[in-house]
Amino acid sequence: MNNEDFHAKRGKVIMELSKGKQFATWLQNLLQQPADDGLGLAQQLALQILRSFTETLSEMGSCFESAQITAVDCSISDESLKKTPVPGAKRRGCYKRRKTLDSWVIVSSTKEDGCAWRKYGQKAVMSSTYPRCYFRCTHKHEGCKATKQVQRTKENPIMYQITYFNHHTCTEKLRHLHDHIVDPDHVDPNLISFEMNIQPKPDQYSPNPTSTISQAKEEIKEDNVGMDQDLVVFGEAKSTLNDPWQDIEIGLESSGYKPEWAHIENEVGPRFDQSHEATSLHGFEEANELGDIDYLWCF
DNA sequence: CGCATTTGACCCTC
DNA sequence: GAGGGTCAAATGCG
């Protein structure tokens, strides 16, 4: 992995961990409120948190793979893999025992993680009284090799131990991004806007909106070896109730204003009021004047 | 009808 | 041979 890739991965890991933290805080606030309308949203948030950590672990797995750092289950040595026959004979049930570098384990109260999986098997295993279910990515036909195993834990049967193998190479992630691209003619009632500029409640967040647009530019400059360059923002940014985070396109002078992804965030999520009308946000500058952009990541 | 799930068979490693 | 991972036909479901 080259240096550029490493920094891109690092940025994504930081972003996903921050997302997870943010969603968890949001969920905590939600659970402190009267339960009426919060349960469905709480479930969605739980999924978002799970997805964030799954993505993070996925990125970390691929990030460290080249450094020969093994993942959770290292029980099978490379030596045993060398004995594996060359694949090609398309016999039924012919398989390679899993290479475990690219695997990671989570324990969750739900089998769901926001991705589309197709079950392809179930087995009773000796190590557990509960069967093990085998899933592969629905988009296997696109060449995606992601699989997972789901099994109830012996210690706490309401919890699932989920072992993931390989990363999604399908367009699942792209689809997820597209879910948050807003068609102005079909505004989701759940949309919130950065323009709301809601003040924090004392018992909730203590936001620290230190990254103004100019500071963000400074950060970008630092990341680009101190270049004194200009920044443009393509399109509009919006945030949804389900995802107060934004992936937007920006252009840097140093790269000839070639569009690249940036990620901005604010902390209005938990303070969302559904009675607010969704409105669009016209670029960074306007948002910045309202003091609603708290952080910006570029990668 | 197309896609997902179930389930027994198959074949691998140990 | 035991245990585990995958395949694929049968079945279910919308």
Short mmCIF file of C-alpha atoms (C1' of nucleotides) in Angstrom, two decimals:
data_model
loop_
_atom_site.label_atom_id
_atom_site.label_comp_id
_atom_site.label_asym_id
_atom_site.label_seq_id
_atom_site.Cartn_x
_atom_site.Cartn_y
_atom_site.Cartn_z
CA MET A 1 0.00 0.00 0.00
CA ASN A 2 1.45 3.34 -0.95
CA ASN A 3 1.48 6.39 1.26
CA GLU A 4 -1.44 8.01 -0.50
CA ASP A 5 -3.61 4.94 -0.05
CA PHE A 6 -2.63 4.71 3.57
CA HIS A 7 -3.67 8.28 4.26
CA ALA A 8 -6.92 7.82 2.39
CA LYS A 9 -7.66 4.72 4.45
CA ARG A 10 -6.70 6.48 7.63
CA GLY A 11 -9.05 9.31 6.84
CA LYS A 12 -11.86 6.93 6.20
CA VAL A 13 -11.22 5.00 9.40
CA ILE A 14 -11.25 8.22 11.40
CA MET A 15 -14.40 9.32 9.65
CA GLU A 16 -16.21 6.03 10.29
CA LEU A 17 -15.17 5.93 13.95
CA SER A 18 -16.35 9.51 14.37
CA LYS A 19 -19.62 8.61 12.71
CA GLY A 20 -20.06 5.68 15.05
CA LYS A 21 -19.40 7.85 18.06
CA GLN A 22 -21.79 10.49 16.81
CA PHE A 23 -24.55 8.00 16.09
CA ALA A 24 -24.06 6.40 19.50
CA THR A 25 -24.40 9.77 21.22
CA TRP A 26 -27.45 10.52 19.16
CA LEU A 27 -28.93 7.16 20.10
CA GLN A 28 -28.17 7.77 23.75
CA ASN A 29 -30.05 11.09 23.62
CA LEU A 30 -32.91 9.42 21.83
CA LEU A 31 -33.21 6.72 24.45
CA GLN A 32 -33.39 9.33 27.16
CA GLN A 33 -36.46 10.83 25.57
CA PRO A 34 -40.04 9.52 25.98
CA ALA A 35 -40.24 6.38 23.88
CA ASP A 36 -43.19 7.19 21.58
CA ASP A 37 -41.57 8.09 18.27
CA GLY A 38 -38.02 7.18 19.06
CA LEU A 39 -37.99 3.42 18.71
CA GLY A 40 -37.97 3.13 14.94
CA LEU A 41 -35.37 5.80 14.69
CA ALA A 42 -33.35 4.14 17.44
CA GLN A 43 -33.28 0.93 15.43
CA GLN A 44 -32.12 2.82 12.36
CA LEU A 45 -29.44 4.50 14.41
CA ALA A 46 -28.32 1.18 15.81
CA LEU A 47 -27.94 -0.03 12.23
CA GLN A 48 -26.00 3.08 11.30
CA ILE A 49 -23.66 2.57 14.25
CA LEU A 50 -23.16 -1.03 13.32
CA ARG A 51 -22.48 -0.08 9.74
CA SER A 52 -19.94 2.53 10.79
CA PHE A 53 -17.97 0.09 12.88
CA THR A 54 -18.27 -2.61 10.25
CA GLU A 55 -16.90 -0.20 7.64
CA THR A 56 -14.12 0.85 9.98
CA LEU A 57 -13.08 -2.70 10.69
CA SER A 58 -13.24 -3.43 7.00
CA GLU A 59 -10.97 -0.52 6.19
CA MET A 60 -8.60 -1.42 8.99
CA GLY A 61 -8.48 -4.97 7.77
CA SER A 62 -7.42 -3.94 4.29
CA CYS A 63 -5.21 -1.18 5.66
CA PHE A 64 -3.12 -3.50 7.77
CA GLU A 65 -3.18 -6.49 5.52
CA SER A 66 -0.09 -5.37 3.69
CA ALA A 67 1.68 -4.93 7.00
CA GLN A 68 1.02 -8.62 7.77
CA ILE A 69 -1.07 -7.84 10.82
CA THR A 70 -3.54 -10.64 11.22
CA ALA A 71 -7.17 -10.19 12.09
CA VAL A 72 -9.11 -11.74 14.91
CA ASP A 73 -9.00 -15.40 14.02
CA CYS A 74 -5.47 -16.46 13.25
CA SER A 75 -5.91 -20.10 13.96
CA ILE A 76 -5.05 -21.28 10.48
CA SER A 77 -1.49 -20.81 9.39
CA ASP A 78 -0.21 -19.86 5.96
CA GLU A 79 1.48 -23.23 5.95
CA SER A 80 -1.85 -24.98 5.82
CA LEU A 81 -2.91 -22.76 2.96
CA LYS A 82 0.07 -23.88 0.92
CA LYS A 83 -1.32 -27.39 1.01
CA THR A 84 -4.55 -26.20 -0.59
CA PRO A 85 -4.97 -27.70 -4.04
CA VAL A 86 -4.93 -25.30 -6.94
CA PRO A 87 -8.51 -24.19 -7.58
CA GLY A 88 -9.98 -24.74 -10.96
CA ALA A 89 -11.48 -28.16 -10.68
CA LYS A 90 -15.09 -27.08 -10.36
CA ARG A 91 -16.16 -29.94 -8.20
CA ARG A 92 -19.11 -29.51 -5.92
CA GLY A 93 -18.13 -28.54 -2.43
CA CYS A 94 -14.57 -27.95 -3.54
CA TYR A 95 -13.28 -24.98 -1.60
CA LYS A 96 -10.26 -23.42 -0.09
CA ARG A 97 -10.27 -23.26 3.68
CA ARG A 98 -10.66 -19.68 4.63
CA LYS A 99 -7.71 -17.43 4.56
CA THR A 100 -8.19 -15.52 7.79
CA LEU A 101 -6.18 -12.35 7.22
CA ASP A 102 -9.23 -10.59 5.94
CA SER A 103 -11.72 -11.48 8.64
CA TRP A 104 -13.09 -9.76 11.67
CA VAL A 105 -15.63 -10.54 14.33
CA ILE A 106 -18.32 -8.49 15.99
CA VAL A 107 -20.97 -9.35 18.55
CA SER A 108 -24.33 -7.75 17.98
CA SER A 109 -27.90 -7.98 19.15
CA THR A 110 -29.02 -7.97 15.51
CA LYS A 111 -28.08 -9.92 12.42
CA GLU A 112 -28.72 -6.85 10.31
CA ASP A 113 -25.92 -4.58 9.29
CA GLY A 114 -27.48 -2.60 6.50
CA CYS A 115 -25.90 -4.64 3.71
CA ALA A 116 -27.73 -7.06 1.46
CA TRP A 117 -26.82 -10.69 2.20
CA ARG A 118 -28.04 -13.95 0.79
CA LYS A 119 -28.05 -17.05 2.94
CA TYR A 120 -26.37 -20.01 1.31
CA GLY A 121 -26.08 -22.50 4.11
CA GLN A 122 -26.67 -23.44 7.69
CA LYS A 123 -24.86 -25.99 9.78
CA ALA A 124 -24.98 -27.32 13.27
CA VAL A 125 -21.52 -26.91 14.71
CA MET A 126 -19.98 -28.80 17.59
CA SER A 127 -18.63 -25.74 19.34
CA SER A 128 -22.11 -24.33 19.84
CA THR A 129 -25.63 -25.49 20.53
CA TYR A 130 -26.86 -23.01 17.95
CA PRO A 131 -26.52 -23.48 14.20
CA ARG A 132 -24.14 -21.37 12.18
CA CYS A 133 -25.62 -19.52 9.21
CA TYR A 134 -23.62 -18.68 6.14
CA PHE A 135 -24.29 -15.58 4.10
CA ARG A 136 -22.69 -14.11 1.03
CA CYS A 137 -23.17 -10.72 -0.53
CA THR A 138 -26.27 -10.47 -2.70
CA HIS A 139 -24.06 -8.92 -5.37
CA LYS A 140 -21.84 -11.97 -5.69
CA HIS A 141 -22.58 -11.94 -9.42
CA GLU A 142 -20.74 -8.61 -9.56
CA GLY A 143 -17.71 -10.37 -8.20
CA CYS A 144 -18.17 -9.30 -4.60
CA LYS A 145 -16.52 -11.85 -2.34
CA ALA A 146 -17.87 -10.58 0.98
CA THR A 147 -19.31 -13.31 3.18
CA LYS A 148 -20.32 -13.56 6.79
CA GLN A 149 -21.16 -16.22 9.33
CA VAL A 150 -23.80 -15.58 11.94
CA GLN A 151 -24.17 -17.58 15.10
CA ARG A 152 -25.85 -17.00 18.43
CA THR A 153 -23.35 -16.79 21.24
CA LYS A 154 -23.33 -19.57 23.79
CA GLU A 155 -22.95 -17.16 26.69
CA ASN A 156 -25.78 -14.87 25.64
CA PRO A 157 -28.11 -16.42 23.04
CA ILE A 158 -29.86 -13.15 22.32
CA MET A 159 -26.58 -11.88 20.91
CA TYR A 160 -25.07 -12.87 17.57
CA GLN A 161 -21.44 -13.40 16.84
CA ILE A 162 -20.92 -12.26 13.28
CA THR A 163 -17.72 -13.11 11.45
CA TYR A 164 -17.08 -11.19 8.27
CA PHE A 165 -14.79 -12.38 5.50
CA ASN A 166 -13.50 -10.20 2.69
CA HIS A 167 -14.60 -6.70 1.86
CA HIS A 168 -17.48 -5.61 -0.29
CA THR A 169 -16.24 -4.88 -3.79
CA CYS A 170 -19.75 -4.46 -5.14
CA THR A 171 -21.67 -1.26 -5.64
CA GLU A 172 -23.46 -1.66 -2.31
CA LYS A 173 -21.50 1.24 -0.86
CA LEU A 174 -22.22 3.41 -3.88
CA ARG A 175 -25.89 2.67 -3.51
CA HIS A 176 -25.65 3.69 0.13
CA LEU A 177 -24.14 7.00 -0.91
CA HIS A 178 -26.83 7.51 -3.50
CA ASP A 179 -29.44 7.06 -0.79
CA HIS A 180 -28.29 10.38 0.58
CA ILE A 181 -28.23 12.32 -2.64
CA VAL A 182 -31.31 14.45 -2.66
CA ASP A 183 -33.60 15.13 -5.54
CA PRO A 184 -34.90 18.66 -4.99
CA ASP A 185 -38.23 17.75 -6.53
CA HIS A 186 -38.78 14.86 -4.16
CA VAL A 187 -37.84 16.12 -0.77
CA ASP A 188 -37.78 13.56 1.99
CA PRO A 189 -39.84 14.74 4.98
CA ASN A 190 -37.04 13.45 7.15
CA LEU A 191 -34.61 15.92 5.67
CA ILE A 192 -32.97 18.43 7.90
CA SER A 193 -30.96 21.39 6.82
CA PHE A 194 -27.77 22.89 8.08
CA GLU A 195 -29.59 26.17 7.82
CA MET A 196 -31.62 25.32 10.89
CA ASN A 197 -28.84 26.66 13.07
CA ILE A 198 -30.38 25.23 16.22
CA GLN A 199 -28.71 26.07 19.46
CA PRO A 200 -27.62 23.17 21.61
CA LYS A 201 -29.48 22.25 24.72
CA PRO A 202 -27.31 22.48 27.79
CA ASP A 203 -27.76 18.81 28.62
CA GLN A 204 -26.97 17.62 25.14
CA TYR A 205 -24.00 18.37 22.96
CA SER A 206 -21.32 20.81 23.73
CA PRO A 207 -20.30 21.34 20.14
CA ASN A 208 -16.97 22.80 19.43
CA PRO A 209 -17.39 24.35 16.00
CA THR A 210 -13.80 25.17 15.47
CA SER A 211 -13.51 24.28 11.81
CA THR A 212 -14.78 27.25 9.91
CA ILE A 213 -14.54 27.25 6.17
CA SER A 214 -11.25 29.10 6.32
CA GLN A 215 -9.91 26.69 8.93
CA ALA A 216 -11.07 23.82 6.80
CA LYS A 217 -9.16 25.29 3.92
CA GLU A 218 -6.11 25.57 6.15
CA GLU A 219 -6.41 21.91 7.05
CA ILE A 220 -6.64 21.01 3.42
CA LYS A 221 -3.61 23.12 2.70
CA GLU A 222 -1.68 21.32 5.43
CA ASP A 223 -2.62 18.03 3.91
CA ASN A 224 -1.44 19.33 0.58
CA VAL A 225 2.00 20.39 1.75
CA GLY A 226 1.21 23.96 2.56
CA MET A 227 -0.09 25.01 -0.79
CA ASP A 228 -1.90 28.27 -0.78
CA GLN A 229 -4.74 27.10 -2.91
CA ASP A 230 -8.33 27.78 -3.55
CA LEU A 231 -11.24 25.51 -2.78
CA VAL A 232 -14.51 25.19 -4.63
CA VAL A 233 -17.58 23.20 -3.68
CA PHE A 234 -19.58 21.38 -6.30
CA GLY A 235 -23.32 21.16 -5.95
CA GLU A 236 -25.32 21.45 -2.79
CA ALA A 237 -25.09 19.74 0.55
CA LYS A 238 -27.95 18.36 2.50
CA SER A 239 -28.37 16.19 5.51
CA THR A 240 -31.03 13.65 6.27
CA LEU A 241 -32.57 12.57 9.50
CA ASN A 242 -31.05 9.15 9.05
CA ASP A 243 -27.66 10.51 8.16
CA PRO A 244 -26.69 13.98 9.29
CA TRP A 245 -23.35 13.42 7.61
CA GLN A 246 -22.44 14.64 4.23
CA ASP A 247 -20.28 13.38 1.43
CA ILE A 248 -19.86 16.16 -1.06
CA GLU A 249 -17.62 16.93 -3.95
CA ILE A 250 -14.99 19.61 -3.69
CA GLY A 251 -12.23 20.78 -5.96
CA LEU A 252 -8.76 21.88 -4.96
CA GLU A 253 -6.67 24.30 -6.94
CA SER A 254 -3.68 21.95 -6.64
CA SER A 255 -5.52 19.24 -8.51
CA GLY A 256 -6.94 21.54 -11.16
CA TYR A 257 -10.27 21.65 -9.34
CA LYS A 258 -10.75 18.01 -10.16
CA PRO A 259 -13.77 16.87 -8.14
CA GLU A 260 -12.99 14.69 -5.15
CA TRP A 261 -14.94 13.58 -2.14
CA ALA A 262 -15.00 15.50 1.08
CA HIS A 263 -17.03 14.87 4.14
CA ILE A 264 -18.59 17.55 6.27
CA GLU A 265 -20.53 17.16 9.43
CA ASN A 266 -22.38 19.16 11.96
CA GLU A 267 -24.01 18.17 15.18
CA VAL A 268 -27.60 19.21 14.71
CA GLY A 269 -28.78 15.64 14.38
CA PRO A 270 -30.09 14.96 17.87
CA ARG A 271 -31.67 18.34 17.98
CA PHE A 272 -33.65 17.68 14.85
CA ASP A 273 -37.21 18.90 14.92
CA GLN A 274 -39.46 17.20 12.39
CA SER A 275 -41.60 20.28 12.02
CA HIS A 276 -38.80 22.03 10.18
CA GLU A 277 -39.12 22.23 6.44
CA ALA A 278 -36.33 20.78 4.44
CA THR A 279 -34.35 23.39 2.61
CA SER A 280 -31.23 23.20 0.60
CA LEU A 281 -27.86 24.46 1.54
CA HIS A 282 -26.07 26.46 -1.09
CA GLY A 283 -22.47 25.66 -0.63
CA PHE A 284 -20.06 25.92 2.22
CA GLU A 285 -19.85 29.65 2.58
CA GLU A 286 -23.50 30.13 3.47
CA ALA A 287 -23.37 27.29 5.96
CA ASN A 288 -20.25 28.64 7.46
CA GLU A 289 -21.82 32.04 7.99
CA LEU A 290 -24.47 30.26 10.00
CA GLY A 291 -21.80 28.44 11.96
CA ASP A 292 -23.28 25.06 11.20
CA ILE A 293 -20.29 23.21 9.82
CA ASP A 294 -18.36 21.75 12.68
CA TYR A 295 -15.92 19.47 10.98
CA LEU A 296 -14.63 18.76 7.52
CA TRP A 297 -12.74 15.78 6.28
CA CYS A 298 -11.16 15.55 2.88
CA PHE A 299 -9.91 12.39 1.25
"C1'" DC B 1 -41.64 -15.75 -12.53
"C1'" DG B 2 -37.69 -14.38 -10.15
"C1'" DC B 3 -35.34 -14.32 -6.09
"C1'" DA B 4 -34.39 -16.01 -1.33
"C1'" DT B 5 -34.16 -19.79 1.89
"C1'" DT B 6 -33.77 -24.57 3.28
"C1'" DT B 7 -31.37 -28.69 3.55
"C1'" DG B 8 -28.90 -32.84 2.37
"C1'" DA B 9 -24.88 -33.99 -0.22
"C1'" DC B 10 -20.29 -33.26 -1.26
"C1'" DC B 11 -15.57 -32.49 -0.29
"C1'" DC B 12 -12.16 -30.11 2.16
"C1'" DT B 13 -8.68 -29.90 6.28
"C1'" DC B 14 -7.09 -31.76 10.35
"C1'" DG C 1 -13.48 -40.18 10.56
"C1'" DA C 2 -14.92 -35.72 12.58
"C1'" DG C 3 -15.98 -31.23 11.85
"C1'" DG C 4 -16.78 -27.49 8.91
"C1'" DG C 5 -17.64 -24.70 4.43
"C1'" DT C 6 -19.98 -24.73 0.05
"C1'" DC C 7 -23.03 -26.31 -3.55
"C1'" DA C 8 -27.31 -26.81 -5.72
"C1'" DA C 9 -31.96 -28.91 -6.06
"C1'" DA C 10 -36.21 -28.29 -3.88
"C1'" DT C 11 -39.22 -25.28 -1.88
"C1'" DG C 12 -41.26 -20.92 -0.36
"C1'" DC C 13 -42.71 -16.32 -1.05
"C1'" DG C 14 -44.12 -11.87 -2.99
#
